[in-house]
Short mmCIF file of C-alpha atoms and ligand atoms in Angstrom, two decimals:
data_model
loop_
_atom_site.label_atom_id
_atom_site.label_comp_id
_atom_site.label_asym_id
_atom_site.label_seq_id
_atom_site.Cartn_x
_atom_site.Cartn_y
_atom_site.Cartn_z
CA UNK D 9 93.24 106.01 74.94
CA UNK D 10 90.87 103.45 75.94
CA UNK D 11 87.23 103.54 76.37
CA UNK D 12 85.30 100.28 78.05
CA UNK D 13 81.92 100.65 76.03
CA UNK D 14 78.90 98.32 76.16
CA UNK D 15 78.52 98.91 72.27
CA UNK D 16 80.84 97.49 69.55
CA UNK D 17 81.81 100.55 66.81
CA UNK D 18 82.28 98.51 63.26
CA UNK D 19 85.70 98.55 61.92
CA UNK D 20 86.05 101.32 59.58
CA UNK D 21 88.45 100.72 56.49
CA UNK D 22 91.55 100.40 58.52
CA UNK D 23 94.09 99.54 55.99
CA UNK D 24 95.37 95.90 56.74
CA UNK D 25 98.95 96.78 57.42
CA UNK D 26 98.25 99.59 59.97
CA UNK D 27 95.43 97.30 61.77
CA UNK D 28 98.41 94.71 61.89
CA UNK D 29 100.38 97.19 63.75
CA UNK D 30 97.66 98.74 65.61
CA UNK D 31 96.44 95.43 66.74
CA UNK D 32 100.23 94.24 67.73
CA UNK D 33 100.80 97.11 69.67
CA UNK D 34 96.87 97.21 71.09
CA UNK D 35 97.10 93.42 72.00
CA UNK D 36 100.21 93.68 74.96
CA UNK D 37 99.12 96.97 76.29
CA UNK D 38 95.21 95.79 76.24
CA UNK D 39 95.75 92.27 77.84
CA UNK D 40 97.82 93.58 80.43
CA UNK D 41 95.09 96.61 81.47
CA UNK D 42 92.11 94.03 80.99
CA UNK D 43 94.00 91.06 82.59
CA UNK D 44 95.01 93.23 85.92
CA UNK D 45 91.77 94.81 85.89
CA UNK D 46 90.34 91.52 86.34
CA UNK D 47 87.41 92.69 83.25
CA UNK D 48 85.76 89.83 81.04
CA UNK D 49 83.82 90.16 77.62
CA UNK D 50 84.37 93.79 77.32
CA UNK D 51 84.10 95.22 74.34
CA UNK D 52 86.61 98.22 73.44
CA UNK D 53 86.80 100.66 71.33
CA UNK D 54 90.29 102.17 70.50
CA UNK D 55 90.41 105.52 68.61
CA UNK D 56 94.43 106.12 67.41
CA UNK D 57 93.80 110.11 66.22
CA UNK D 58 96.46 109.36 64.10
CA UNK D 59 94.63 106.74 61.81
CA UNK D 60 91.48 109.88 61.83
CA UNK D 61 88.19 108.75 62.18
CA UNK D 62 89.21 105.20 61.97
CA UNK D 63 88.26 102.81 65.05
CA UNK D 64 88.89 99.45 65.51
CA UNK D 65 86.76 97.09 67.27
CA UNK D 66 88.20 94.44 69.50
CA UNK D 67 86.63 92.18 71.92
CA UNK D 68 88.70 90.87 75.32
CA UNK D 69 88.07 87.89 76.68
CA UNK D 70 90.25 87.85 80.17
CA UNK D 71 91.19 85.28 82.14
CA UNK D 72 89.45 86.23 85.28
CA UNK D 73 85.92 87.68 85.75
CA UNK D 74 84.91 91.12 87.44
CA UNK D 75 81.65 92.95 88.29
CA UNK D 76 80.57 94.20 84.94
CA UNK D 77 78.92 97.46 86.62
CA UNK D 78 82.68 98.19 88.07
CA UNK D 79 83.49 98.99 84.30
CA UNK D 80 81.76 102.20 84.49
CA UNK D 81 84.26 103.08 87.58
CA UNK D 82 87.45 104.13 86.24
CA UNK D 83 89.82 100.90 87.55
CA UNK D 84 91.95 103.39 89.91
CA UNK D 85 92.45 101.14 92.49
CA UNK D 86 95.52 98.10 92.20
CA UNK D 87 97.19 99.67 88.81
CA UNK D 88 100.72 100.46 90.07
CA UNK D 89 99.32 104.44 90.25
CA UNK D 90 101.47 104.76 93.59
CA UNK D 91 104.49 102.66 92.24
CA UNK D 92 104.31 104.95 89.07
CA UNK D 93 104.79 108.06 91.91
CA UNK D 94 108.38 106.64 92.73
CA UNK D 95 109.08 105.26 89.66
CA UNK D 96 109.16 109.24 88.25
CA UNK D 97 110.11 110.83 92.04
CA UNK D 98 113.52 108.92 91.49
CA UNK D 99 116.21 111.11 91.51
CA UNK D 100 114.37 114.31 91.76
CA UNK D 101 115.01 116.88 95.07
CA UNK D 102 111.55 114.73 96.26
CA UNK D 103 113.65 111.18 96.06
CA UNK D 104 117.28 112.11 95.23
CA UNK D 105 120.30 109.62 94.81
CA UNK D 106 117.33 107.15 94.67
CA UNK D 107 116.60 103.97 92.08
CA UNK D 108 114.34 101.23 92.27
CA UNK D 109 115.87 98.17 92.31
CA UNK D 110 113.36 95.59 91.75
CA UNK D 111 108.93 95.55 91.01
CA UNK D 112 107.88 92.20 92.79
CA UNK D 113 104.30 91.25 92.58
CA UNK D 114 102.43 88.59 93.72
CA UNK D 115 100.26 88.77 90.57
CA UNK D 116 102.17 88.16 87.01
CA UNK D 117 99.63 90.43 85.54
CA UNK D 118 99.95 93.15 87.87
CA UNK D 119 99.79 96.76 86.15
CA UNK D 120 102.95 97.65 88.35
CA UNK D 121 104.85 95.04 86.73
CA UNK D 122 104.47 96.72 83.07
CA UNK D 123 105.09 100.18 84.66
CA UNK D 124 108.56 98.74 85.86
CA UNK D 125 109.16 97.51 82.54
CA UNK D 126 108.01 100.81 80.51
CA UNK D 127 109.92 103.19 82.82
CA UNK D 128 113.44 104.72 81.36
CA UNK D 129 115.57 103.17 82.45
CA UNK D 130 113.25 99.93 82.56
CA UNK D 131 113.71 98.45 86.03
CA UNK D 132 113.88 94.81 86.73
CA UNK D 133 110.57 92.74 87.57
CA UNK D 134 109.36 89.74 89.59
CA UNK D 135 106.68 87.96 89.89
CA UNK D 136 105.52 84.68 92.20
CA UNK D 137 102.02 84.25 93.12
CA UNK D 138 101.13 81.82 96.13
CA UNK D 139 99.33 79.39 94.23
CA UNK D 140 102.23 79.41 91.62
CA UNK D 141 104.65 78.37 93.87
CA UNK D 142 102.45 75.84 95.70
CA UNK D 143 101.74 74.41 92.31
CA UNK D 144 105.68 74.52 91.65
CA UNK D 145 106.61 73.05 95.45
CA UNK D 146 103.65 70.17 96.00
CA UNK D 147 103.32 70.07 100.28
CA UNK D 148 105.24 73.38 100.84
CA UNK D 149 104.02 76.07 103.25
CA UNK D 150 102.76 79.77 102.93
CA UNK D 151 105.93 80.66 105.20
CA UNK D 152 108.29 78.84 102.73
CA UNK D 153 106.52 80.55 100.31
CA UNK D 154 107.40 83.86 102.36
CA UNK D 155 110.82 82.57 102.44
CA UNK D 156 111.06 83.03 98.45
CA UNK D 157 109.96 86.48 98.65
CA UNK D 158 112.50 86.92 101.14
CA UNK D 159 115.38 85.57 98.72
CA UNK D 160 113.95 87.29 95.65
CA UNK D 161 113.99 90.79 97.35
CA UNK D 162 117.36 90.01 99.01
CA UNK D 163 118.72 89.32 95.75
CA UNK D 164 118.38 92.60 94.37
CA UNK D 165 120.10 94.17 97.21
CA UNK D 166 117.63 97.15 98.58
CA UNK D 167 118.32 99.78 101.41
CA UNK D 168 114.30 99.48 101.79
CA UNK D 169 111.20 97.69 100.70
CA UNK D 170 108.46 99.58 99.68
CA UNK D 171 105.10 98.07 99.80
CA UNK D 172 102.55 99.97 97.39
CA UNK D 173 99.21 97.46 96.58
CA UNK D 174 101.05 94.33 97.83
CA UNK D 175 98.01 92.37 98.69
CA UNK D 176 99.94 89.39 100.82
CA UNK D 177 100.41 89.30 104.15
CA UNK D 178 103.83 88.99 105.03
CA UNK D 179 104.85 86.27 107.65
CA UNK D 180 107.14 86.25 110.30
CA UNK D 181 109.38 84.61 108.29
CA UNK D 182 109.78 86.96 105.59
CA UNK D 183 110.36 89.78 108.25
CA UNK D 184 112.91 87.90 110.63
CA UNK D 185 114.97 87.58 107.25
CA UNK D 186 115.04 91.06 106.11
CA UNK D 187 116.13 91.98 110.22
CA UNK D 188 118.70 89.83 109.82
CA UNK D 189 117.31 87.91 112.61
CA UNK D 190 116.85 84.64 110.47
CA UNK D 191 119.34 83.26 107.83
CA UNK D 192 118.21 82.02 104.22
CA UNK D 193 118.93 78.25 103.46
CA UNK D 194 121.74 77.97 101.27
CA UNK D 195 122.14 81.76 100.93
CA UNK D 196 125.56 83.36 102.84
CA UNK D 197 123.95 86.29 102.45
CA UNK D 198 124.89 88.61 105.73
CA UNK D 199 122.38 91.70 106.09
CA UNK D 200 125.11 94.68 106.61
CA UNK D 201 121.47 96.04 108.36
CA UNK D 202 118.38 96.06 108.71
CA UNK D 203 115.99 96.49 105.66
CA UNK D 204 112.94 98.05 106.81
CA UNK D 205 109.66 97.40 105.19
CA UNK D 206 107.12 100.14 104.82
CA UNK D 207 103.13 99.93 103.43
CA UNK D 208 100.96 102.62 102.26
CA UNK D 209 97.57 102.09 103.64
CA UNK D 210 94.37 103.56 102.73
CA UNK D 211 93.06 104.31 106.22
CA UNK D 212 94.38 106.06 109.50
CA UNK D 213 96.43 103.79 112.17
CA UNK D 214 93.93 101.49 113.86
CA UNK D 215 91.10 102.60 111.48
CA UNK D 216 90.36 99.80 109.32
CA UNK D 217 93.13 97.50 108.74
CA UNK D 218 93.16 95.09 106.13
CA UNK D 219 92.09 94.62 102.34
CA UNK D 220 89.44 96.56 101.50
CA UNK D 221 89.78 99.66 103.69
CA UNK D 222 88.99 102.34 101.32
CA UNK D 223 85.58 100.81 100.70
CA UNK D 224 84.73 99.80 104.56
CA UNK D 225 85.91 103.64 105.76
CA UNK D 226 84.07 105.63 103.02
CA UNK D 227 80.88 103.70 103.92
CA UNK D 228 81.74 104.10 107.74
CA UNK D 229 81.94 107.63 106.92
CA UNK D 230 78.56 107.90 105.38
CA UNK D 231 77.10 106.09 108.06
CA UNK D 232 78.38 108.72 110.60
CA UNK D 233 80.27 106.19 112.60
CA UNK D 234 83.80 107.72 111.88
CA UNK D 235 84.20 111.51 111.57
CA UNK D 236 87.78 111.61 109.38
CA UNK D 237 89.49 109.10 106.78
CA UNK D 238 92.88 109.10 105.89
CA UNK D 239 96.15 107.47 104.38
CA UNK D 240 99.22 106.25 106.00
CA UNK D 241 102.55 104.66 105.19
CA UNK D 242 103.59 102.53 108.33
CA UNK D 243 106.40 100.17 108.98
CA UNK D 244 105.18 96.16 108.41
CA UNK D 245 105.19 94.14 111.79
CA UNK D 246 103.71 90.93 111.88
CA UNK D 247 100.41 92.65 113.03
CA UNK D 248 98.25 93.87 109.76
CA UNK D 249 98.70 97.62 109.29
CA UNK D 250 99.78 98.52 113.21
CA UNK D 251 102.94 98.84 112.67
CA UNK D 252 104.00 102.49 113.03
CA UNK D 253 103.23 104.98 111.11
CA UNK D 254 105.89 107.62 109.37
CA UNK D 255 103.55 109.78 107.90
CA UNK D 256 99.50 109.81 108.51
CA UNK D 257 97.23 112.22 106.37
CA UNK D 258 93.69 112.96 106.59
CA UNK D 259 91.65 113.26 103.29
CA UNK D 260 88.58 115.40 102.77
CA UNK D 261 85.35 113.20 102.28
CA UNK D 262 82.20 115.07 101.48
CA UNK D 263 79.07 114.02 102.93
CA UNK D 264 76.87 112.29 100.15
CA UNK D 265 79.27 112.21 97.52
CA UNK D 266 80.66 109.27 94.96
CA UNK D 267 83.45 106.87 96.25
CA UNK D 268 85.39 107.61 93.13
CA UNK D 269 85.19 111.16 94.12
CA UNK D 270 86.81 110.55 97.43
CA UNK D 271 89.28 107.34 96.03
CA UNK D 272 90.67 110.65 93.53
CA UNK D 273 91.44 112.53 96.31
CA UNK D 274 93.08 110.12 98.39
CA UNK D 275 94.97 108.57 95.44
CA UNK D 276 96.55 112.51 94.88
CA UNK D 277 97.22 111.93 99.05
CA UNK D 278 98.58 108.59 98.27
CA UNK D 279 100.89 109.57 95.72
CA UNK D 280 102.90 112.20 97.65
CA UNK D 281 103.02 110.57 101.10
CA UNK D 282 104.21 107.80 99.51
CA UNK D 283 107.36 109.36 98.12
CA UNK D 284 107.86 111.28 101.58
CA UNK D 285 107.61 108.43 103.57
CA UNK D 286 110.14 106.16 101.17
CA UNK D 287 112.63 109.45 101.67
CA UNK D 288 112.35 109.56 105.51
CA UNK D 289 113.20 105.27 105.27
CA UNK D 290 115.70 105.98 103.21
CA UNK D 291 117.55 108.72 104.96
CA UNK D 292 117.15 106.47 108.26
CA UNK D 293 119.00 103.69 106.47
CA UNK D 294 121.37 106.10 105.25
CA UNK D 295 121.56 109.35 106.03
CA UNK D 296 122.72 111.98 103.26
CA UNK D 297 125.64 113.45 103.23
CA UNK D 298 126.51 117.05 104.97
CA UNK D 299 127.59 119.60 102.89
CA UNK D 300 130.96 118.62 104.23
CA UNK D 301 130.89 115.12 103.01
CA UNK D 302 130.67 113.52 106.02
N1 LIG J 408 102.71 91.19 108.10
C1 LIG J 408 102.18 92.18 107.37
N2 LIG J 408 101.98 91.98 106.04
C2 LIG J 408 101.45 92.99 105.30
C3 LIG J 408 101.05 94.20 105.90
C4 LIG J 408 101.28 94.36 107.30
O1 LIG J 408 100.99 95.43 107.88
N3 LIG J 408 101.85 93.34 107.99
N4 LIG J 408 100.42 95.18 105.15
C5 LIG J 408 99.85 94.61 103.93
C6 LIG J 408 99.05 95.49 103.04
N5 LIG J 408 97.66 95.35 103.48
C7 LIG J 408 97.11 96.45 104.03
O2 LIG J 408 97.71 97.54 104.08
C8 LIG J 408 96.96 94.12 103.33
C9 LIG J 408 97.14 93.37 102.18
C10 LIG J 408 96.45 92.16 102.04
C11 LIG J 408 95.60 91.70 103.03
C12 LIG J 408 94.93 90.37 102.86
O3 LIG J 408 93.91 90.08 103.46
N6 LIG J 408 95.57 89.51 102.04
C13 LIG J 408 95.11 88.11 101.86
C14 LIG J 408 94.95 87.82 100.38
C15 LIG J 408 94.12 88.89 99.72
C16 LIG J 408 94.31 88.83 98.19
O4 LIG J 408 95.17 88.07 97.73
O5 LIG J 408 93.58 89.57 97.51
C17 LIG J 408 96.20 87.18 102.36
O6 LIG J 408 97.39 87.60 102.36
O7 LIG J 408 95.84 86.05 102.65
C18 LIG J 408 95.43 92.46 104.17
C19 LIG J 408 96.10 93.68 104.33
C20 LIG J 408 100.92 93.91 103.14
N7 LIG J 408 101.29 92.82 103.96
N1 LIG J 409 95.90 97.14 102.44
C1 LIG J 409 96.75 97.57 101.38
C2 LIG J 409 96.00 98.46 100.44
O1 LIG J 409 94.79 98.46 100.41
N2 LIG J 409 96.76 99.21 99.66
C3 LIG J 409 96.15 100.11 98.71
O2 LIG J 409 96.19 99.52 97.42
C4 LIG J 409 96.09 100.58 96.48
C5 LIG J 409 97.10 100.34 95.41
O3 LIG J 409 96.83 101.22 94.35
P1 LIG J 409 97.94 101.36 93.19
O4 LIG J 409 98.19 99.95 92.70
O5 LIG J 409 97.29 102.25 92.18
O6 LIG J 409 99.16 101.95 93.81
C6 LIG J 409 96.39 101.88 97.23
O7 LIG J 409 95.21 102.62 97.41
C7 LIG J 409 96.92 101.40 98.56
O8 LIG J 409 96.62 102.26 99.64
#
């Protein structure tokens, strides 16, 4: 487990060979938690029950800087939590006959990408950020930059792309290619169909579209200005979050209450609608079999 604490806990006699081991192993999974969750100078205390009452004391010093007082929030938000739901719905009666294919983010450090690696059997990853690739192709654009997204997802072949805390707006580009409407230079790839794109969005249609929606609606909601919040998973059009929706589902927010208190509950929402709305893609893109094989 780890625990974010403002206080350092000395290091106890850990013996030097199992502090070698628990630091190896502490090192990959802590970077990647404290890199993606964006923390700086937090100090961490790890207790492995297994070495007793032995902690050892490690500081972090991430590449990017956050908040400090978010620290005391549990980092829910942007971990991969709904990519983890499919990840374990594949091939269950909730996602059957179903793999993921590919984990692209636009973030190398992205949680999701070390969930797609960790899962049995691991499942191929991506990453290309936009400043990456403008740093890699000096004077190209943000739609050539779509374009690569375009090839990388192509590449790996999907029925459907699922968009789960994919914070870049996709151009027209990158959605005339995966219609079929516009080719890929120097790719004869020919789409056999359509591969429809689908986002989960923390908000009901035409609520509050855009980053930051859980945030904006909650305080709405206090406010009094909007009377329900939701979640929905909607096709991607060109137009931020109108596209339409395949599943929409109000949440329960309590009057007065914590944001993390309503962010649990629509997480939980999140998690199953998620999987639903991937299975009613899916079966659109191809339907499952009768029970007389045709
Ligand atoms: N063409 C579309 N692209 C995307 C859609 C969509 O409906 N149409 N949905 C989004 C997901 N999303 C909300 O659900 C969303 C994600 C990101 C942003 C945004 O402002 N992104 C900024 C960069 C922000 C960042 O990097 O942190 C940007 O792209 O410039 C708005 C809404 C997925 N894409
Ligand atoms: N506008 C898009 C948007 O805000 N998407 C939101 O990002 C979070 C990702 O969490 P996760 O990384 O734990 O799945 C989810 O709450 C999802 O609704």
């Amino acid at each position: 487990m780890i625990w974010p604490l403002a206080n350092f806990i000395t290091i106890h006699d850990v013996h030097r060979d199992t502090l070698r081991k628990v630091r190896t192993r502490i090192s990959a999974e802590l970077i990647a938690y404290f890199k993606d969750g964006l923390y700086t100078n937090v100090a961490t205390t790890i207790g492995y029950p297994h070495l007793g009452r032995r902690y050892v004391r490690i500081s972090i010093e991430a590449d990017l800087a956050q908040n400090l007082h978010n620290i005391s929030r549990k980092p829910t938000l942007h971990t991969g939590t709904n990519l983890q739901a499919l990840i374990d719905a594949q091939n269950t009666p909730s996602l059957p006959n179903t793999r993921i294919v590919l984990v692209l983010s636009n973030r190398k450090n992205a949680r999701g990408l070390l969930r797609a690696s960790n899962a049995s059997p691991p499942i191929p990853t991506a990453h290309l950020s936009l400043p990456a690739f403008f740093k890699s192709n000096p004077g190209k654009s943000r739609d050539e930059y779509d374009l690569e997204i375009a090839r990388l997802v192509l590449r790996a072949k999907p029925d459907a792309v699922v968009c789960a805390g994919w914070m870049h707006i996709l151009g027209e580009g990158f959605l005339d290619v995966l219609k079929g409407a516009r080719a890929l230079d120097g790719e004869v790839v020919v789409l056999p169909r359509e591969v429809p794109v689908i986002n989960i969005h923390p908000a009901l249609f035409g609520q509050f579209d855009g980053a930051g929606a859980v945030e904006r609606g909650f305080e709405a909601f206090q406010k009094g200005e909007v009377d329900k919040l939701g979640v929905m998973v909607h096709r991607v059009i060109k137009e931020v979050d109108r596209g339409k929706p395949l599943i929409e589902r109000v949440v329960e927010v309590v009057k007065g209450e914590a944001i993390d208190a309503y962010e649990e509950r629509l997480h939980k929402v999140e998690w199953e609608v998620i999987v639903e709305a991937t299975r009613i893609v899916l079966d659109e893109v191809k339907p499952p079999l009768s029970c007389d094989g045709v």
